[in-house]
GROMACS .gro file of C-alpha atoms in nm:
model
   95
    1LYS     CA    1  -1.259  -3.413  -0.106
    2GLY     CA    2  -0.989  -3.409  -0.365
    3GLU     CA    3  -1.061  -3.047  -0.464
    4GLU     CA    4  -0.761  -2.823  -0.508
    5THR     CA    5  -0.771  -2.495  -0.317
    6VAL     CA    6  -0.766  -2.202  -0.554
    7TYR     CA    7  -0.622  -1.878  -0.424
    8GLY     CA    8  -0.675  -1.539  -0.578
    9ILE     CA    9  -0.955  -1.301  -0.658
   10SER     CA   10  -1.300  -1.456  -0.644
   11PRO     CA   11  -1.556  -1.313  -0.886
   12HIS     CA   12  -1.819  -1.379  -0.616
   13ALA     CA   13  -1.639  -1.186  -0.340
   14ARG     CA   14  -1.819  -0.880  -0.202
   15PHE     CA   15  -1.489  -0.689  -0.212
   16LYS     CA   16  -1.265  -0.630  -0.510
   17GLY     CA   17  -0.897  -0.706  -0.489
   18ASP     CA   18  -0.667  -0.958  -0.333
   19GLY     CA   19  -0.818  -1.108  -0.019
   20HIS     CA   20  -0.500  -1.224   0.152
   21ILE     CA   21  -0.162  -1.083   0.254
   22VAL     CA   22   0.017  -1.411   0.182
   23TYR     CA   23  -0.072  -1.748   0.032
   24PRO     CA   24   0.069  -2.085   0.136
   25ASP     CA   25   0.360  -2.230  -0.060
   26LEU     CA   26   0.324  -2.585   0.063
   27GLY     CA   27   0.594  -2.720  -0.166
   28ASN     CA   28   0.859  -2.501  -0.003
   29ASN     CA   29   0.704  -2.478   0.345
   30GLY     CA   30   0.672  -2.103   0.303
   31VAL     CA   31   0.447  -1.835   0.164
   32PHE     CA   32   0.385  -1.641  -0.154
   33HIS     CA   33   0.338  -1.268  -0.104
   34SER     CA   34   0.027  -1.116  -0.259
   35ASN     CA   35  -0.024  -0.778  -0.422
   36ARG     CA   36  -0.219  -0.682  -0.111
   37GLY     CA   37   0.081  -0.775   0.102
   38PHE     CA   38   0.314  -0.559  -0.105
   39ALA     CA   39   0.065  -0.269  -0.092
   40THR     CA   40   0.042  -0.307   0.287
   41ILE     CA   41   0.420  -0.289   0.321
   42GLU     CA   42   0.438   0.021   0.099
   43GLY     CA   43   0.157   0.187   0.294
   44VAL     CA   44   0.335   0.128   0.626
   45GLU     CA   45   0.660   0.266   0.481
   46GLU     CA   46   0.483   0.577   0.351
   47TYR     CA   47   0.315   0.630   0.688
   48GLU     CA   48   0.651   0.610   0.865
   49LEU     CA   49   0.802   0.855   0.615
   50LEU     CA   50   0.512   1.095   0.672
   51MET     CA   51   0.567   1.074   1.047
   52LEU     CA   52   0.939   1.149   1.001
   53ALA     CA   53   0.859   1.437   0.765
   54SER     CA   54   0.602   1.572   1.012
   55LYS     CA   55   0.873   1.604   1.276
   56LYS     CA   56   1.071   1.826   1.038
   57ASN     CA   57   0.784   2.028   0.891
   58LYS     CA   58   0.430   1.932   0.991
   59ALA     CA   59   0.257   2.174   0.753
   60ALA     CA   60   0.460   2.063   0.451
   61ALA     CA   61   0.402   1.695   0.530
   62LYS     CA   62   0.026   1.749   0.562
   63ALA     CA   63   0.013   1.951   0.240
   64LEU     CA   64   0.196   1.673   0.059
   65ALA     CA   65  -0.044   1.408   0.190
   66MET     CA   66  -0.345   1.623   0.098
   67LYS     CA   67  -0.225   1.637  -0.265
   68LEU     CA   68  -0.276   1.263  -0.285
   69ALA     CA   69  -0.571   1.202  -0.053
   70PRO     CA   70  -0.774   1.495   0.075
   71SER     CA   71  -1.016   1.252   0.241
   72PHE     CA   72  -1.087   0.880   0.278
   73ASN     CA   73  -1.319   0.879  -0.023
   74ASN     CA   74  -1.131   1.136  -0.229
   75PHE     CA   75  -0.790   1.028  -0.351
   76ASN     CA   76  -0.580   1.037  -0.665
   77ASP     CA   77  -0.456   0.705  -0.805
   78ASP     CA   78  -0.225   0.856  -1.070
   79ALA     CA   79   0.096   0.648  -1.051
   80ASP     CA   80   0.314   0.934  -1.178
   81LEU     CA   81   0.176   1.172  -0.915
   82LEU     CA   82   0.232   0.911  -0.645
   83GLU     CA   83   0.594   0.860  -0.750
   84ASN     CA   84   0.657   1.236  -0.759
   85LEU     CA   85   0.502   1.276  -0.413
   86ARG     CA   86   0.721   0.993  -0.279
   87ILE     CA   87   1.028   1.180  -0.407
   88GLU     CA   88   0.904   1.501  -0.241
   89LEU     CA   89   0.846   1.303   0.080
   90PHE     CA   90   1.201   1.168   0.078
   91GLU     CA   91   1.335   1.518   0.014
   92LEU     CA   92   1.129   1.655   0.303
   93CYS     CA   93   1.267   1.385   0.532
   94GLU     CA   94   1.623   1.473   0.429
   95SER     CA   95   1.586   1.849   0.482
   0.00000   0.00000   0.00000
């Protein structure tokens, strides 16, 4: 009814964060990628790297993952730690 659709984080949402992977870009017949979309891509890449590292050294790969997230509800969100662990993960994959 003439209302413009607003995309983004709703203050009334029961979850916090970006609710969509992509948003429509009607003007260009495409999509805009959301922060959630980028985080999903990075998570899939990290999972694949962990699987590759596990083939080389399962114990080392698990120990590396446990440094960041010992359990579903217990994780570290320190960006510097995450970057250092990503470097260690790449090094483990290369060994």
